């Protein structure tokens, strides 16, 4: 998207990451002048990268000088962050810093990646009108950050704010929950906690990046969008789909009751407090795994946006890249950075 027929200068905070790298690729292909601001160097675009901590107002102001648009993808998002205050420092204080930098440099256009975590657990096709009820610090701090950006936008009629709330994002190179699930299935160590009938919304990384780029074209004012790729699969169906893509014979997974999973997660949480080590299991992760988390993205998909890749193809690409032979991986070669 080119504004007024001209390419724009765009800063992508958090642009070295999984989604950010794909977004930068799309922006460059569209002809924009892009700068990546991140605490971690970009493996794919080192010549565009400048060290920038979103909590450092002077660094953010400096990188934003002469910029038309700020994307903020920088976030503290893992389940095992310690201490919990880091969520507030990066997600909330970072939002304040970005808004202060935008004020100081005269930027009137911000695109912020929030999260469906603002809605909480147990959601059933939640759309943007549902009252947010975050259940953890990540969701709570993302919701507070949204309020900071909205207050910034409200101070001038000429400002543009786009808030995108992606669901769980899958794709090549991501080492998040989907990869961990597939790896457990691939190694034969997967155990289903609960009935497996709970449904999950997902999104493919190339589609999320494409929608973030599409957001450049939204007009003045505030715009809030969930982003999800359909269909929503229940956990039983998702496990069988992954097994099929891995070339494994169909078989029902071994299941343990939800209460037993919570007990095991609580034990790992206690060990984490004592040892200061992270463990693959926690109460939060068990609750997230067993919860029904479905979200409605009709607003995004009726905005004129067309997802470039369907979800099932995204699952196939991800599995092929991560677990299949080198020959299979060549067909779906992604950008290098995660």
CSV table of C-alpha atoms in Angstrom, one decimal:
chain,number,residue,atom,x,y,z
A,1,UNK,CA,0.0,0.0,0.0
A,2,UNK,CA,1.5,3.3,-1.2
A,3,UNK,CA,0.1,6.5,0.4
A,4,UNK,CA,-0.7,9.3,-2.1
A,5,UNK,CA,1.2,7.5,-4.8
A,6,UNK,CA,4.5,7.7,-2.8
A,7,UNK,CA,6.5,5.1,-0.9
A,8,UNK,CA,6.7,5.7,2.9
A,9,UNK,CA,9.5,5.6,5.4
A,10,UNK,CA,8.4,3.0,8.0
A,11,UNK,CA,9.9,1.9,11.3
A,12,UNK,CA,9.2,-1.6,12.4
A,13,UNK,CA,9.8,-2.0,16.1
A,14,UNK,CA,10.3,-5.7,16.8
A,15,UNK,CA,11.1,-6.2,13.2
A,16,UNK,CA,13.7,-8.9,13.8
A,17,UNK,CA,11.2,-11.4,15.0
A,18,UNK,CA,9.0,-14.1,13.6
A,19,UNK,CA,6.1,-11.9,12.3
A,20,UNK,CA,8.2,-8.7,11.9
A,21,UNK,CA,10.6,-10.3,9.4
A,22,UNK,CA,7.8,-11.4,7.2
A,23,UNK,CA,6.2,-7.9,7.4
A,24,UNK,CA,9.5,-6.2,6.5
A,25,UNK,CA,9.8,-8.4,3.5
A,26,UNK,CA,6.4,-7.4,2.3
A,27,UNK,CA,7.0,-3.7,2.9
A,28,UNK,CA,10.3,-3.8,1.0
A,29,UNK,CA,8.6,-5.6,-1.9
A,30,UNK,CA,6.0,-2.8,-2.0
A,31,UNK,CA,8.7,-0.2,-2.4
A,32,UNK,CA,8.8,1.3,1.1
A,33,UNK,CA,11.9,2.6,3.0
A,34,UNK,CA,12.1,0.4,6.1
A,35,UNK,CA,14.1,0.6,9.3
A,36,UNK,CA,14.1,-2.2,11.8
A,37,UNK,CA,14.3,-1.3,15.5
A,38,UNK,CA,14.9,-4.2,17.8
A,39,UNK,CA,17.1,-5.3,20.7
A,40,UNK,CA,18.1,-8.4,18.6
A,41,UNK,CA,19.8,-8.1,15.3
A,42,UNK,CA,17.9,-9.1,12.2
A,43,UNK,CA,19.4,-12.2,10.7
A,44,UNK,CA,17.6,-11.6,7.4
A,45,UNK,CA,18.0,-7.8,7.1
A,46,UNK,CA,21.1,-6.8,9.1
A,47,UNK,CA,21.6,-3.8,6.9
A,48,UNK,CA,18.2,-2.4,7.9
A,49,UNK,CA,18.6,-3.1,11.7
A,50,UNK,CA,19.4,-0.5,14.4
A,51,UNK,CA,19.6,-1.4,18.1
A,52,UNK,CA,16.5,0.0,19.8
A,53,UNK,CA,14.9,-0.9,23.1
A,54,UNK,CA,11.2,0.0,23.0
A,55,UNK,CA,11.6,1.1,26.7
A,56,UNK,CA,14.2,3.7,25.8
A,57,UNK,CA,12.5,6.9,24.8
A,58,UNK,CA,15.6,8.5,23.4
A,59,UNK,CA,16.4,5.5,21.2
A,60,UNK,CA,12.8,5.3,19.9
A,61,UNK,CA,12.7,9.0,19.1
A,62,UNK,CA,16.0,8.9,17.3
A,63,UNK,CA,15.0,5.9,15.1
A,64,UNK,CA,11.6,7.5,14.3
A,65,UNK,CA,12.9,10.9,13.1
A,66,UNK,CA,11.6,11.5,9.5
A,67,UNK,CA,9.3,8.5,9.6
A,68,UNK,CA,5.7,8.3,8.3
A,69,UNK,CA,4.5,5.2,10.1
A,70,UNK,CA,5.5,3.2,13.2
A,71,UNK,CA,4.7,-0.5,13.5
A,72,UNK,CA,5.1,-1.8,17.1
A,73,UNK,CA,5.5,-5.5,17.2
A,74,UNK,CA,7.9,-5.5,20.2
A,75,UNK,CA,6.4,-7.4,23.1
A,76,UNK,CA,7.1,-9.6,26.1
A,77,UNK,CA,4.9,-12.6,25.4
A,78,UNK,CA,6.2,-15.9,26.5
A,79,UNK,CA,4.4,-17.9,29.2
A,80,UNK,CA,7.5,-18.3,31.4
A,81,UNK,CA,8.6,-14.7,31.8
A,82,UNK,CA,10.1,-13.9,35.2
A,83,UNK,CA,9.8,-11.6,36.9
A,84,UNK,CA,6.2,-10.7,35.9
A,85,UNK,CA,7.0,-7.0,35.9
A,86,UNK,CA,8.8,-7.5,32.6
A,87,UNK,CA,5.3,-7.7,30.9
A,88,UNK,CA,4.5,-4.2,32.1
A,89,UNK,CA,7.9,-2.8,31.3
A,90,UNK,CA,7.9,-3.9,27.7
A,91,UNK,CA,4.2,-3.9,26.8
A,92,UNK,CA,2.8,-1.0,28.8
A,93,UNK,CA,5.8,1.3,29.3
A,94,UNK,CA,6.9,0.5,25.7
A,95,UNK,CA,3.5,1.8,24.4
A,96,UNK,CA,4.0,5.0,26.4
A,97,UNK,CA,7.4,5.4,24.9
A,98,UNK,CA,6.2,4.9,21.3
A,99,UNK,CA,3.4,7.4,21.8
A,100,UNK,CA,5.8,10.0,23.3
A,101,UNK,CA,8.2,9.4,20.4
A,102,UNK,CA,5.4,9.8,17.9
A,103,UNK,CA,4.4,13.1,19.5
A,104,UNK,CA,8.0,14.4,19.5
A,105,UNK,CA,8.6,13.5,15.9
A,106,UNK,CA,5.2,14.5,14.4
A,107,UNK,CA,4.2,10.9,13.4
A,108,UNK,CA,0.4,10.5,13.0
A,109,UNK,CA,0.2,6.8,12.0
A,110,UNK,CA,0.8,3.9,14.4
A,111,UNK,CA,0.0,0.2,13.7
A,112,UNK,CA,0.1,-1.9,16.9
A,113,UNK,CA,0.0,-5.7,17.2
A,114,UNK,CA,-2.0,-6.6,20.3
A,115,UNK,CA,-3.4,-10.1,20.9
A,116,UNK,CA,-6.6,-12.1,21.3
A,117,UNK,CA,-5.2,-12.8,24.8
A,118,UNK,CA,-7.1,-9.6,25.8
A,119,UNK,CA,-10.3,-11.6,25.6
A,120,UNK,CA,-9.2,-14.3,28.1
A,121,UNK,CA,-9.9,-18.1,28.0
A,122,UNK,CA,-13.1,-19.9,27.1
A,123,UNK,CA,-14.0,-17.7,24.2
A,124,UNK,CA,-16.6,-18.8,21.6
A,125,UNK,CA,-16.2,-16.8,18.4
A,126,UNK,CA,-15.4,-13.6,20.2
A,127,UNK,CA,-15.5,-10.5,18.0
A,128,UNK,CA,-14.1,-7.0,18.5
A,129,UNK,CA,-17.3,-6.0,20.5
A,130,UNK,CA,-16.8,-8.6,23.2
A,131,UNK,CA,-15.8,-7.2,26.6
A,132,UNK,CA,-12.1,-8.1,27.1
A,133,UNK,CA,-11.4,-10.2,30.2
A,134,UNK,CA,-7.6,-11.1,30.1
A,135,UNK,CA,-6.6,-14.0,32.4
A,136,UNK,CA,-2.8,-13.4,32.5
A,137,UNK,CA,-0.3,-10.6,32.6
A,138,UNK,CA,0.4,-10.8,28.9
A,139,UNK,CA,-3.2,-10.2,28.0
A,140,UNK,CA,-3.7,-7.6,30.7
A,141,UNK,CA,-0.7,-5.6,29.6
A,142,UNK,CA,-1.6,-5.8,26.0
A,143,UNK,CA,-5.1,-4.4,26.8
A,144,UNK,CA,-3.6,-1.5,28.9
A,145,UNK,CA,-1.2,-0.8,25.9
A,146,UNK,CA,-4.2,-0.6,23.6
A,147,UNK,CA,-5.7,2.1,25.9
A,148,UNK,CA,-2.5,4.1,25.8
A,149,UNK,CA,-2.5,4.1,22.0
A,150,UNK,CA,-6.2,5.0,21.8
A,151,UNK,CA,-5.7,8.0,24.1
A,152,UNK,CA,-2.8,9.1,21.8
A,153,UNK,CA,-5.1,8.8,18.8
A,154,UNK,CA,-7.9,10.7,20.4
A,155,UNK,CA,-5.7,13.8,20.9
A,156,UNK,CA,-5.7,14.7,17.2
A,157,UNK,CA,-8.4,14.3,14.5
A,158,UNK,CA,-5.6,13.6,11.9
A,159,UNK,CA,-4.2,10.6,13.6
A,160,UNK,CA,-4.4,7.0,12.4
A,161,UNK,CA,-4.3,4.0,14.8
A,162,UNK,CA,-4.7,0.4,13.7
A,163,UNK,CA,-4.8,-2.3,16.4
A,164,UNK,CA,-4.5,-5.9,15.2
A,165,UNK,CA,-5.3,-8.7,17.6
A,166,UNK,CA,-3.8,-11.9,16.1
A,167,UNK,CA,-4.7,-15.4,17.4
A,168,UNK,CA,-2.0,-18.1,17.8
A,169,UNK,CA,0.3,-17.6,14.8
A,170,UNK,CA,1.9,-20.6,13.1
A,171,UNK,CA,4.6,-20.8,10.5
A,172,UNK,CA,8.0,-21.9,9.5
A,173,UNK,CA,10.7,-21.1,12.0
A,174,UNK,CA,8.4,-20.4,15.0
A,175,UNK,CA,9.2,-22.3,18.1
A,176,UNK,CA,5.9,-21.6,19.8
A,177,UNK,CA,3.1,-23.8,21.0
A,178,UNK,CA,2.2,-25.2,17.6
A,179,UNK,CA,5.8,-26.3,17.0
A,180,UNK,CA,6.0,-27.9,20.4
A,181,UNK,CA,2.8,-29.8,19.8
A,182,UNK,CA,4.0,-31.1,16.5
A,183,UNK,CA,7.4,-32.0,17.9
A,184,UNK,CA,5.8,-34.1,20.7
A,185,UNK,CA,3.6,-35.9,18.1
A,186,UNK,CA,6.6,-36.4,15.8
A,187,UNK,CA,8.6,-38.0,18.7
A,188,UNK,CA,5.7,-40.1,20.0
A,189,UNK,CA,5.7,-38.2,23.4
A,190,UNK,CA,2.3,-36.4,22.9
A,191,UNK,CA,-0.3,-36.8,25.7
A,192,UNK,CA,-3.7,-35.2,25.3
A,193,UNK,CA,-4.8,-33.3,28.4
A,194,UNK,CA,-8.6,-33.2,28.6
A,195,UNK,CA,-11.1,-34.5,26.0
A,196,UNK,CA,-9.6,-32.8,23.0
A,197,UNK,CA,-13.0,-31.4,21.9
A,198,UNK,CA,-12.0,-27.8,22.6
A,199,UNK,CA,-11.6,-25.7,19.4
A,200,UNK,CA,-8.7,-23.4,18.6
A,201,UNK,CA,-8.4,-20.4,16.2
A,202,UNK,CA,-5.0,-20.1,14.4
A,203,UNK,CA,-3.4,-17.9,11.8
A,204,UNK,CA,-0.6,-18.4,9.3
A,205,UNK,CA,2.3,-16.0,9.6
A,206,UNK,CA,2.3,-14.8,6.0
A,207,UNK,CA,-1.4,-13.9,6.3
A,208,UNK,CA,-0.8,-11.9,9.5
A,209,UNK,CA,2.0,-10.0,7.9
A,210,UNK,CA,-0.1,-9.4,4.8
A,211,UNK,CA,-2.9,-8.0,6.9
A,212,UNK,CA,-0.5,-5.7,8.8
A,213,UNK,CA,0.7,-4.4,5.5
A,214,UNK,CA,-2.9,-4.0,4.4
A,215,UNK,CA,-3.5,-1.8,7.5
A,216,UNK,CA,-1.5,1.0,6.0
A,217,UNK,CA,-4.5,1.8,3.8
A,218,UNK,CA,-7.0,2.4,6.6
A,219,UNK,CA,-8.0,6.0,7.0
A,220,UNK,CA,-7.9,8.4,9.9
A,221,UNK,CA,-9.2,7.4,13.3
A,222,UNK,CA,-9.1,4.2,15.3
A,223,UNK,CA,-9.4,0.7,13.8
A,224,UNK,CA,-9.5,-2.5,15.8
A,225,UNK,CA,-9.3,-6.0,14.1
A,226,UNK,CA,-9.0,-9.5,15.2
A,227,UNK,CA,-7.0,-11.7,12.8
A,228,UNK,CA,-7.8,-15.4,12.4
A,229,UNK,CA,-7.6,-17.8,9.5
A,230,UNK,CA,-10.5,-20.3,9.4
A,231,UNK,CA,-11.5,-23.1,9.9
A,232,UNK,CA,-11.2,-23.5,13.7
A,233,UNK,CA,-10.1,-27.1,14.5
A,234,UNK,CA,-10.7,-29.0,17.7
A,235,UNK,CA,-7.6,-30.5,19.3
A,236,UNK,CA,-8.4,-34.0,18.3
A,237,UNK,CA,-8.7,-33.0,14.6
A,238,UNK,CA,-5.6,-30.8,14.8
A,239,UNK,CA,-3.6,-33.7,16.2
A,240,UNK,CA,-4.8,-36.0,13.5
A,241,UNK,CA,-4.0,-33.4,10.8
A,242,UNK,CA,-0.4,-33.1,12.1
A,243,UNK,CA,0.0,-36.9,12.3
A,244,UNK,CA,-1.2,-37.1,8.6
A,245,UNK,CA,1.3,-34.4,7.5
A,246,UNK,CA,4.1,-36.2,9.4
A,247,UNK,CA,3.2,-39.4,7.6
A,248,UNK,CA,2.1,-41.2,10.8
A,249,UNK,CA,-0.7,-43.7,10.9
A,250,UNK,CA,-3.9,-42.4,12.6
A,251,UNK,CA,-4.3,-43.4,16.2
A,252,UNK,CA,-6.2,-41.9,19.2
A,253,UNK,CA,-3.8,-40.1,21.5
A,254,UNK,CA,-3.3,-41.2,25.1
A,255,UNK,CA,-5.4,-38.9,27.3
A,256,UNK,CA,-5.2,-37.7,30.9
A,257,UNK,CA,-7.9,-35.9,32.8
A,258,UNK,CA,-7.8,-32.1,33.0
A,259,UNK,CA,-7.4,-32.1,36.8
A,260,UNK,CA,-4.3,-34.3,36.6
A,261,UNK,CA,-2.8,-32.0,34.0
A,262,UNK,CA,-3.4,-29.0,36.3
A,263,UNK,CA,-1.8,-30.9,39.2
A,264,UNK,CA,1.3,-31.6,37.1
A,265,UNK,CA,1.4,-28.0,36.0
A,266,UNK,CA,1.3,-26.8,39.6
A,267,UNK,CA,4.2,-29.1,40.5
A,268,UNK,CA,6.3,-27.6,37.7
A,269,UNK,CA,5.3,-24.1,38.8
A,270,UNK,CA,6.5,-24.9,42.3
A,271,UNK,CA,9.8,-26.3,41.0
A,272,UNK,CA,10.3,-23.2,38.9
A,273,UNK,CA,10.0,-21.0,42.0
A,274,UNK,CA,12.5,-23.1,43.9
A,275,UNK,CA,15.0,-23.6,41.1
A,276,UNK,CA,14.5,-20.5,38.9
A,277,UNK,CA,14.4,-22.9,35.9
A,278,UNK,CA,11.8,-23.0,33.2
A,279,UNK,CA,9.8,-26.1,32.6
A,280,UNK,CA,7.7,-27.1,29.5
A,281,UNK,CA,4.6,-27.5,31.7
A,282,UNK,CA,2.7,-25.0,33.8
A,283,UNK,CA,-0.8,-24.3,35.1
A,284,UNK,CA,-1.2,-21.5,32.6
A,285,UNK,CA,-0.1,-23.7,29.7
A,286,UNK,CA,-2.5,-26.5,30.7
A,287,UNK,CA,-5.4,-24.0,31.0
A,288,UNK,CA,-4.6,-22.5,27.6
A,289,UNK,CA,-4.2,-25.9,26.0
A,290,UNK,CA,-7.6,-27.2,27.2
A,291,UNK,CA,-9.6,-23.9,26.8
A,292,UNK,CA,-11.9,-23.2,23.9
A,293,UNK,CA,-10.3,-20.2,22.2
A,294,UNK,CA,-12.3,-19.2,19.1
A,295,UNK,CA,-12.3,-15.7,17.7
A,296,UNK,CA,-14.3,-14.0,15.0
A,297,UNK,CA,-12.3,-12.1,12.3
A,298,UNK,CA,-15.2,-11.3,10.0
A,299,UNK,CA,-14.4,-7.6,10.2
A,300,UNK,CA,-10.9,-8.2,8.9
A,301,UNK,CA,-12.0,-10.5,6.1
A,302,UNK,CA,-14.8,-8.2,5.0
A,303,UNK,CA,-12.4,-5.1,4.8
A,304,UNK,CA,-11.3,-6.0,1.3
A,305,UNK,CA,-8.3,-8.0,2.5
A,306,UNK,CA,-7.6,-11.4,0.8
A,307,UNK,CA,-5.4,-13.8,2.7
A,308,UNK,CA,-2.7,-15.1,0.3
A,309,UNK,CA,-2.5,-18.6,1.9
A,310,UNK,CA,-5.3,-20.8,3.3
A,311,UNK,CA,-4.8,-22.2,6.8
A,312,UNK,CA,-4.5,-25.8,5.9
A,313,UNK,CA,-1.7,-25.0,3.4
A,314,UNK,CA,0.0,-23.0,6.1
A,315,UNK,CA,-0.1,-26.0,8.4
A,316,UNK,CA,1.3,-28.2,5.6
A,317,UNK,CA,4.1,-25.7,4.9
A,318,UNK,CA,5.0,-25.5,8.5
A,319,UNK,CA,5.2,-29.2,9.1
A,320,UNK,CA,7.1,-29.8,5.8
A,321,UNK,CA,9.7,-27.1,6.8
A,322,UNK,CA,10.2,-28.3,10.4
A,323,UNK,CA,10.0,-32.0,10.1
A,324,UNK,CA,10.2,-33.4,6.6
A,325,UNK,CA,13.2,-34.0,4.4
A,326,UNK,CA,15.5,-31.2,3.0
A,327,UNK,CA,14.0,-31.8,-0.4
A,328,UNK,CA,10.5,-31.1,0.9
A,329,UNK,CA,11.8,-28.0,2.8
A,330,UNK,CA,13.2,-26.4,-0.3
A,331,UNK,CA,9.7,-25.9,-1.7
A,332,UNK,CA,8.5,-23.9,1.3
A,333,UNK,CA,11.8,-22.1,2.2
A,334,UNK,CA,10.9,-19.1,4.5
A,335,UNK,CA,13.0,-16.1,5.5
A,336,UNK,CA,15.7,-17.1,7.9
A,337,UNK,CA,14.9,-15.1,11.0
A,338,UNK,CA,12.6,-16.3,13.7
